[in-house]
Amino acid sequence: MTDRLLQIGTKRYFGRLGTRAQVALCQLPLTLIVTALTVATPFAWPALLHSPLYIAGAVLHVGLFMACFLVPWERLRPSAYLIIPVLDLLALWLSRNGAGPILPGLGVLAIFPVIWLSASGMLARTGVTLSFVGPLLIMLPTLIGKLPNPSASDITSVILLPVMMLAVSLSIRFASVNMRLQQRQLQEKDRELRELLRQSRDREGLLKTILGAVDVGIVAVNPTGQGLLTNNWQLSLQQGAAYRNPHAKLEEKDQLIFARDRITPLAPERRPIRRALDGESFADYLVWFGEGEAQRAVSTAAKSLENENGDFTGAVIVYNDVTGLVEALAANEELVSNVSHEFRTPLNSILGNVDLVLDDLQEISPISVQRLEVVQRNSERLLALVSDLSLSASSALKVHPKRTDLAGLVETTIGSALAHADRANISLVKDVPSPLWAYADPLRIGQALDNLVSNAIKYSPDGGVVSISAQRTAEWVKLSVKDTGMGMSADDSAKIFRRFFRAKPARDAAIPGAGLGLSITKTIVERHGGTISCSSEPGRGSTFTVALPSGDELLGSPA
């Protein structure tokens, strides 16, 4: 890798020089050696000053070096400057044969023009041929002088140098070809990387445009909590929730974030980003940002990021402003509560007066008594419906948990439903450990159990068995109510906890009901921090499972 970088750096530096300077640099090594020999000649080999060939070779070397600067190579064809190394071979022929036996090693200097010709990458065949023929011509006069009886040593010394130069030329050619191939590969990779970089920038620009256009906040963080991405919508939300200084970029722990009641500051460990960094994945987590009139209700969701090894690499948190929806729901609940209250008052008056009339049966005919009893039953039914409607408004339903024996609540529920079960030919079975302690509101959980058992009986019109079971773990207490009734489809099971929803088989069978009981039960369970689920099959009955937090830390010791 270091050699490659050195080559690239050298090439870039060499490329900044002009053509004449580049040619001169290639000629410089040979020129320096010849100059040193020429300077040393009067002192070391004065006899060479009388050799015309030697002097001519030195002069030609000087002329070639000057030609590197004087000839406008940049105006000529790219291979024109190769005349210099070719003429170098001629100059070396003159110098070597002019020096005779005094400096027989001058022929070795042919390696410089051979390297130049081979490394140029041009005139391949001509360069290889000259790499052999040039040194051979330089050494040939020596062999001719030994004729007609040259020794094997003479022939070997003449042939060895051309063969060596040919080997050097071929090695450089092969290395140059390999280098050019690698260079082309690097250029191709460079083009690919540039194209990938361009595509990456285009995608980044598209992503920024999309994130800037959506009306939800998006934050991506790494495992240490450092922000990787935050869109404009989220920046606006954070600035609105910044403590005192709306222009400061504060961390989540310094922002004004409140719980559902809009008053209680959210603990740092319960804030969305902190929960996401703890590895939690969640959805529909409602918090309030800011304070006063600018306070916003925000539904948050988070998803963990993992690498291919399953290691946690960060998280993405999404913020959705649901202030309008929350306010609309609050207004709806207030309307339902007010209407229910207004209905309840005249209904109580009607029932009270009907009861008074029915207490005085002496002045009423039997047919009038029957009609009044019809009025009484329907008024009571309407009052129960109004009560359910009032309870279905979540703001009207409060829970007050305390240490409660759920086994006792199950006994009470079974006792209350026994008459109804007998009329419907239903057997009630329980499998509940006693005592079964939990931290719950006995009134509300009892109401939830009554709803589940009453529904199980009501939707088993052909008789059967309704069983109530329970089990306890370190974290949860689970109550299950199972029937063998008509059951329902998977699609209906997913909708069964909606207000006013009733499955088609129940409507077809004309089973009375308003579709509020299970909605109220779900609200009660969720107010305890629990969950409720339903599994059912048509014709095979249904099973409703309530999971409540065990509350061991509040009860003091496990049951």
XYZ file of C-alpha atoms in Angstrom:
559
model
C 0.000 0.000 0.000
C 2.913 2.358 0.855
C 4.632 1.568 -2.462
C 1.404 2.284 -4.307
C 1.004 5.645 -2.584
C 4.671 6.477 -3.323
C 4.145 5.651 -6.984
C 1.027 7.768 -7.168
C 2.786 10.672 -5.414
C 5.822 10.446 -7.711
C 3.616 10.329 -10.773
C 1.685 13.407 -9.655
C 4.914 15.331 -8.982
C 6.473 14.222 -12.298
C 3.299 15.204 -14.125
C 3.593 18.810 -12.916
C 6.910 19.236 -14.805
C 7.052 20.375 -18.415
C 7.864 17.951 -21.230
C 11.427 19.282 -21.627
C 12.135 18.982 -17.902
C 10.796 15.412 -17.916
C 13.088 14.455 -20.823
C 16.062 16.106 -19.085
C 15.378 14.191 -15.843
C 15.379 10.899 -17.757
C 18.737 11.816 -19.343
C 20.268 13.233 -16.169
C 21.648 10.006 -14.544
C 23.720 9.046 -17.612
C 24.846 12.635 -18.122
C 26.096 12.882 -14.542
C 28.168 9.666 -14.860
C 29.655 10.686 -18.224
C 30.444 14.162 -16.867
C 32.213 12.655 -13.864
C 34.267 10.400 -16.140
C 35.115 13.320 -18.444
C 36.264 15.480 -15.533
C 38.419 12.636 -14.197
C 39.962 11.771 -17.582
C 42.854 14.320 -17.539
C 43.948 13.051 -14.144
C 43.209 9.333 -14.333
C 43.424 8.491 -18.027
C 45.223 11.358 -19.829
C 45.833 9.131 -22.845
C 42.107 9.257 -23.641
C 42.406 12.956 -24.441
C 44.067 11.882 -27.676
C 41.211 9.515 -28.669
C 38.913 11.180 -31.239
C 36.140 8.632 -30.662
C 36.189 9.143 -26.888
C 36.126 12.931 -27.270
C 33.320 12.664 -29.845
C 31.290 10.477 -27.470
C 31.669 13.021 -24.626
C 30.682 15.889 -26.914
C 27.639 13.949 -28.153
C 26.542 13.289 -24.554
C 26.746 17.019 -23.804
C 24.823 17.828 -26.961
C 22.089 15.331 -26.133
C 21.608 16.769 -22.665
C 21.340 20.294 -24.098
C 18.897 19.000 -26.709
C 16.606 17.878 -23.870
C 16.021 21.567 -23.083
C 16.368 23.123 -26.543
C 14.138 20.873 -28.638
C 10.361 21.700 -28.355
C 9.332 18.131 -27.556
C 5.824 19.214 -26.558
C 5.146 20.146 -30.195
C 6.348 16.826 -31.572
C 4.712 13.411 -31.488
C 4.830 11.713 -28.035
C 7.507 9.159 -29.048
C 9.853 11.729 -30.610
C 11.996 12.156 -27.511
C 13.018 8.481 -27.684
C 15.641 9.597 -30.203
C 17.656 10.677 -27.146
C 18.214 7.146 -25.702
C 18.851 5.822 -29.235
C 21.566 8.424 -29.722
C 22.815 7.606 -26.213
C 23.640 4.124 -27.516
C 25.621 5.765 -30.347
C 27.451 8.039 -27.910
C 28.295 5.050 -25.714
C 29.601 3.192 -28.803
C 31.935 6.115 -29.447
C 33.018 6.449 -25.808
C 33.510 2.756 -25.163
C 35.387 1.999 -28.376
C 37.365 5.247 -28.092
C 38.493 4.279 -24.595
C 39.531 0.809 -25.786
C 41.110 -1.398 -23.157
C 41.536 1.531 -20.725
C 37.810 1.688 -19.813
C 36.225 -1.503 -21.125
C 33.363 -1.259 -18.601
C 31.783 1.777 -20.265
C 29.461 -0.576 -22.149
C 27.573 -1.259 -18.940
C 26.249 2.335 -19.131
C 23.966 1.080 -21.926
C 21.568 0.078 -19.138
C 20.387 3.711 -18.845
C 19.063 4.118 -22.418
C 17.740 0.535 -22.272
C 15.725 1.362 -19.123
C 14.483 4.578 -20.713
C 13.348 2.834 -23.904
C 11.662 0.013 -22.006
C 9.967 2.133 -19.339
C 8.489 4.538 -21.909
C 5.924 1.915 -22.941
C 6.171 3.081 -26.567
C 7.765 1.466 -29.631
C 7.691 -1.905 -27.893
C 9.278 -4.033 -30.596
C 11.790 -1.355 -31.592
C 12.732 -0.806 -27.948
C 13.302 -4.505 -27.272
C 15.316 -4.869 -30.474
C 17.505 -1.856 -29.669
C 18.000 -3.177 -26.116
C 19.806 -6.148 -27.601
C 21.286 -4.754 -30.843
C 22.593 -1.507 -29.289
C 24.786 -3.155 -26.602
C 25.822 -5.803 -29.146
C 27.100 -3.092 -31.529
C 28.897 -1.394 -28.645
C 30.737 -4.618 -27.785
C 31.208 -5.925 -31.346
C 34.381 -3.923 -32.248
C 36.182 -5.680 -29.420
C 35.322 -9.055 -30.904
C 36.301 -7.921 -34.419
C 39.707 -6.890 -33.051
C 40.264 -10.446 -31.843
C 39.618 -12.012 -35.250
C 40.454 -14.429 -36.747
C 41.012 -16.408 -33.553
C 38.695 -15.073 -30.807
C 38.599 -17.036 -27.567
C 35.467 -18.355 -25.887
C 35.968 -15.745 -23.191
C 36.016 -12.988 -25.794
C 32.814 -14.219 -27.393
C 31.112 -14.627 -24.009
C 32.062 -11.114 -22.860
C 30.648 -9.652 -26.073
C 27.382 -11.640 -25.990
C 26.738 -11.403 -22.205
C 26.065 -7.654 -22.082
C 23.432 -7.622 -24.894
C 21.691 -10.621 -23.321
C 21.650 -8.904 -19.912
C 20.272 -5.711 -21.442
C 17.605 -7.721 -23.274
C 16.601 -9.394 -19.982
C 16.434 -6.015 -18.249
C 14.321 -4.622 -21.093
C 11.890 -7.533 -21.010
C 11.595 -7.364 -17.203
C 10.827 -3.650 -17.345
C 8.328 -4.209 -20.150
C 6.509 -6.903 -18.203
C 6.532 -4.784 -15.048
C 5.279 -1.763 -17.008
C 2.487 -3.786 -18.579
C 1.458 -5.089 -15.154
C 1.634 -1.602 -13.696
C -0.449 -0.155 -16.522
C -2.973 -2.940 -16.030
C -3.162 -2.168 -12.320
C -3.432 1.502 -13.156
C -6.373 0.845 -15.455
C -7.985 -1.261 -12.734
C -7.453 1.532 -10.233
C -8.906 4.032 -12.681
C -11.910 1.788 -13.208
C -12.371 1.420 -9.461
C -11.957 5.163 -9.098
C -14.716 5.715 -11.649
C -16.928 3.216 -9.833
C -16.259 4.878 -6.487
C -16.985 8.298 -7.950
C -20.246 6.975 -9.390
C -21.166 5.406 -6.044
C -20.294 8.667 -4.309
C -22.495 10.581 -6.727
C -25.363 8.150 -6.191
C -24.846 8.346 -2.428
C -24.991 12.130 -2.527
C -28.121 12.010 -4.680
C -29.755 9.613 -2.226
C -28.656 11.753 0.696
C -30.199 14.782 -0.970
C -33.407 12.846 -1.647
C -33.504 11.627 1.955
C -33.051 15.170 3.272
C -35.835 16.386 0.984
C -38.181 13.631 2.163
C -37.340 14.159 5.834
C -37.860 17.882 5.415
C -41.254 17.363 3.783
C -42.824 14.931 6.269
C -44.831 16.369 9.160
C -43.381 14.010 11.774
C -40.170 14.290 13.746
C -37.386 11.774 13.146
C -34.257 11.303 15.249
C -31.501 8.714 14.726
C -28.923 8.188 17.475
C -25.874 5.976 17.940
C -25.400 3.709 21.000
C -23.929 6.591 23.028
C -26.896 8.848 22.354
C -25.113 11.092 19.869
C -27.488 12.373 17.217
C -26.907 11.022 13.719
C -29.911 12.625 12.039
C -32.640 15.072 13.049
C -35.129 16.539 10.598
C -36.430 20.111 10.642
C -39.787 19.205 12.172
C -38.083 17.635 15.160
C -35.696 20.582 15.569
C -38.710 22.875 15.752
C -40.318 20.640 18.386
C -37.120 20.544 20.451
C -36.708 24.307 20.295
C -40.282 24.724 21.520
C -39.551 22.401 24.450
C -36.164 23.931 25.319
C -35.967 25.101 28.919
C -35.965 28.938 29.089
C -33.788 29.368 26.000
C -35.731 28.316 22.880
C -32.673 28.838 20.664
C -30.385 26.460 22.570
C -29.753 22.958 21.278
C -30.368 21.043 24.475
C -30.230 17.337 25.148
C -33.441 15.437 25.773
C -32.877 15.387 29.544
C -32.897 19.211 29.550
C -36.130 19.604 27.584
C -39.580 20.235 29.005
C -41.280 16.864 28.547
C -44.287 15.876 30.667
C -46.349 12.761 31.322
C -49.943 12.230 30.190
C -51.295 14.559 32.865
C -49.378 17.455 31.213
C -48.007 18.480 34.621
C -45.650 15.786 35.934
C -42.148 16.123 34.414
C -41.165 12.896 32.711
C -38.337 11.100 34.485
C -35.105 11.001 32.405
C -35.202 7.203 32.127
C -38.798 7.316 30.781
C -38.076 9.801 27.993
C -38.326 8.446 24.430
C -34.654 8.626 23.394
C -33.469 7.263 26.741
C -35.891 4.330 26.458
C -34.707 3.668 22.898
C -31.051 3.701 24.019
C -31.951 1.160 26.698
C -32.940 -1.183 23.861
C -36.733 -0.729 24.092
C -38.941 -0.772 21.010
C -42.315 0.889 21.549
C -45.190 2.611 19.790
C -47.967 5.086 20.687
C -46.052 6.368 23.728
C -47.800 9.684 24.494
C -45.845 12.548 26.052
C -46.253 16.327 26.179
C -43.586 18.724 24.889
C -43.268 22.293 26.131
C -45.553 24.166 28.469
C -48.346 26.713 28.442
C -50.289 27.403 25.273
C -47.468 26.038 23.124
C -47.601 22.606 24.801
C -47.941 19.782 22.256
C -49.131 16.189 22.637
C -46.699 13.885 20.831
C -47.093 10.189 20.115
C -43.647 8.583 19.994
C -42.344 5.296 18.629
C -38.875 3.744 18.601
C -37.088 0.946 16.780
C -33.641 -0.405 17.622
C -30.916 -0.636 14.975
C -28.764 -3.757 14.793
C -25.818 -4.809 12.671
C -25.498 -8.149 10.896
C -24.244 -9.751 14.141
C -27.306 -8.597 16.073
C -25.363 -6.002 18.082
C -27.150 -2.804 19.114
C -25.935 0.079 16.917
C -28.434 2.801 17.778
C -32.098 3.611 17.399
C -34.605 5.606 15.352
C -37.286 7.556 17.225
C -40.361 9.001 15.499
C -42.454 11.862 16.923
C -45.999 12.541 15.720
C -47.953 15.604 16.852
C -51.385 14.367 17.992
C -52.442 17.451 19.929
C -55.568 17.920 17.802
C -56.568 14.278 18.197
C -56.012 14.292 21.963
C -58.023 17.487 22.351
C -60.798 16.071 20.163
C -60.916 12.890 22.260
C -61.014 14.952 25.449
C -63.876 17.027 24.057
C -65.698 13.858 23.002
C -65.253 12.297 26.430
C -66.481 15.472 28.101
C -69.524 15.507 25.799
C -70.274 11.844 26.542
C -69.902 12.463 30.265
C -72.186 15.516 30.199
C -74.822 13.829 28.042
C -74.754 10.730 30.248
C -75.238 12.885 33.308
C -78.130 14.733 31.706
C -79.777 11.425 30.720
C -79.283 9.847 34.112
C -81.231 12.515 36.016
C -84.594 12.144 34.178
C -84.189 8.347 34.018
C -83.752 8.163 37.791
C -86.853 10.313 38.143
C -88.827 8.018 35.812
C -87.727 4.905 37.690
C -88.492 6.478 41.049
C -92.020 7.430 40.045
C -92.677 4.040 38.423
C -91.587 2.323 41.632
C -93.962 4.525 43.642
C -96.853 3.701 41.334
C -96.100 -0.044 41.423
C -96.043 0.061 45.235
C -99.715 1.061 45.183
C -101.215 -1.832 43.228
C -104.762 -1.457 44.637
C -105.694 1.353 42.256
C -103.997 -0.095 39.165
C -105.384 -2.656 36.798
C -103.356 -5.762 35.936
C -102.781 -4.568 32.363
C -101.456 -1.241 33.651
C -99.098 -3.087 35.998
C -97.695 -5.044 33.031
C -97.202 -1.881 31.042
C -95.520 -0.132 33.970
C -93.196 -3.106 34.436
C -92.237 -2.813 30.755
C -91.485 0.876 31.336
C -89.448 -0.047 34.413
C -87.381 -2.720 32.626
C -86.598 -0.527 29.641
C -85.800 2.437 31.873
C -83.403 0.287 33.876
C -81.862 -0.982 30.653
C -81.492 2.569 29.364
C -79.946 3.665 32.680
C -77.423 0.796 32.490
C -76.591 1.801 28.918
C -76.055 5.417 29.992
C -73.807 4.221 32.823
C -71.758 2.123 30.405
C -71.531 5.057 28.009
C -70.328 7.285 30.835
C -67.733 4.744 31.947
C -66.493 4.298 28.372
C -65.219 7.871 28.505
C -61.684 7.190 29.771
C -61.444 10.424 31.733
C -64.434 9.338 33.774
C -62.946 6.014 34.780
C -60.558 6.136 37.731
C -58.842 3.255 39.490
C -57.711 3.104 43.129
C -55.509 0.013 43.489
C -54.730 -1.606 46.818
C -53.851 -5.037 48.204
C -56.600 -7.264 46.771
C -57.330 -11.000 46.814
C -58.383 -11.777 43.235
C -59.589 -15.232 44.286
C -62.264 -13.550 46.417
C -63.321 -11.389 43.448
C -63.683 -14.525 41.301
C -65.879 -16.145 43.990
C -68.063 -13.036 44.104
C -68.375 -12.920 40.315
C -69.371 -16.586 40.129
C -71.946 -16.089 42.869
C -73.483 -13.132 41.040
C -73.580 -14.975 37.707
C -74.858 -18.297 39.042
C -78.558 -17.554 38.462
C -77.893 -16.300 34.943
C -75.811 -19.406 34.211
C -78.510 -21.745 35.503
C -81.122 -20.159 33.240
C -78.773 -20.569 30.258
C -77.843 -24.163 31.227
C -74.191 -23.119 31.669
C -71.758 -24.772 34.105
C -69.351 -22.430 35.904
C -65.901 -23.886 36.684
C -62.987 -22.174 38.415
C -59.331 -23.041 38.843
C -57.923 -20.177 40.900
C -55.362 -20.500 43.718
C -56.438 -18.935 47.002
C -55.363 -16.441 48.087
C -54.251 -14.692 44.895
C -52.899 -11.331 45.966
C -52.439 -8.447 43.541
C -52.234 -4.684 43.666
C -55.545 -3.757 42.031
C -58.788 -1.820 42.427
C -61.264 -4.480 43.665
C -64.306 -2.530 42.421
C -63.007 -2.065 38.878
C -61.427 -5.517 38.489
C -64.647 -7.025 39.844
C -66.549 -5.035 37.239
C -64.178 -6.329 34.509
C -64.655 -9.944 35.669
C -68.438 -9.487 35.760
C -68.353 -8.215 32.164
C -66.220 -11.117 30.919
C -68.255 -13.836 32.694
C -71.574 -12.227 31.695
C -70.441 -12.107 28.053
C -69.234 -15.727 28.193
C -72.676 -16.833 29.394
C -74.557 -14.569 26.985
C -72.652 -15.756 23.913
C -73.090 -19.449 24.761
C -76.802 -19.736 23.871
C -76.739 -23.518 23.557
C -75.323 -24.186 27.011
C -71.818 -25.382 27.754
C -69.074 -24.549 30.220
C -67.552 -21.251 31.319
C -64.254 -21.710 33.134
C -62.232 -19.136 35.088
C -58.565 -19.869 35.708
C -55.592 -17.942 37.033
C -51.828 -18.228 37.262
C -49.156 -16.069 38.811
C -45.564 -15.261 37.851
C -43.008 -12.931 39.380
C -44.227 -10.062 37.186
C -47.810 -10.852 36.169
C -51.096 -12.243 37.424
C -53.135 -13.723 34.571
C -56.901 -14.370 34.685
C -58.566 -16.284 31.869
C -62.300 -16.623 31.130
C -63.042 -19.371 28.602
C -66.386 -20.386 27.111
C -67.582 -23.045 24.679
C -69.993 -20.750 22.865
C -70.385 -19.514 19.312
C -66.903 -17.955 19.013
C -65.915 -15.478 16.328
C -63.541 -14.984 13.418
C -59.990 -13.692 13.744
C -61.033 -10.409 12.120
C -63.813 -9.920 14.681
C -61.415 -10.858 17.511
C -59.137 -7.985 16.476
C -62.040 -5.501 16.659
C -63.902 -6.837 19.690
C -62.563 -4.211 22.117
C -63.770 -1.260 20.025
C -66.684 0.790 21.264
C -70.087 -0.305 19.938
C -68.571 -3.140 17.911
C -70.584 -6.361 17.814
C -69.694 -9.478 15.878
C -72.011 -10.506 13.039
C -72.976 -13.885 14.612
C -74.153 -12.011 17.732
C -76.207 -9.590 15.650
C -77.685 -12.424 13.601
C -78.641 -14.279 16.782
C -80.343 -11.105 18.119
C -78.312 -11.287 21.356
C -78.910 -7.991 23.182
C -76.006 -5.639 23.907
C -74.562 -2.218 23.082
C -70.933 -3.230 22.435
C -69.536 -1.230 25.362
C -68.761 -3.898 27.984
C -65.474 -5.122 26.506
C -64.367 -1.570 25.720
C -64.892 -0.650 29.370
C -63.090 -3.821 30.499
C -60.103 -2.960 28.304
C -59.945 0.548 29.753
C -60.048 -0.812 33.315
C -57.248 -3.290 32.632
C -55.058 -0.715 30.894
C -55.554 1.748 33.768
C -53.939 -0.919 35.949
C -50.982 -1.120 33.542
C -52.132 -4.492 32.221
C -53.273 -6.006 28.943
C -56.260 -7.975 27.690
C -56.370 -10.305 24.707
C -58.866 -12.545 22.950
C -58.423 -15.820 21.087
C -61.449 -17.360 19.408
C -62.622 -19.696 16.659
C -66.112 -19.800 15.143
C -68.137 -22.555 16.805
C -65.402 -23.351 19.355
C -65.785 -20.593 21.887
C -63.572 -17.757 23.041
C -60.890 -17.166 25.664
C -60.279 -13.738 27.176
C -57.002 -13.328 29.106
C -56.313 -10.438 31.473
C -52.687 -9.813 32.517
C -52.193 -7.516 35.515
C -48.847 -6.434 37.017
C -48.193 -8.510 40.137
C -47.081 -5.441 42.113
C -44.814 -7.468 44.404
C -42.707 -4.413 45.182
C -45.848 -2.607 46.392
C -47.326 -5.572 48.263
C -44.146 -6.035 50.262
C -43.702 -9.760 49.541
C -44.836 -12.204 46.858
C -48.042 -14.101 47.435
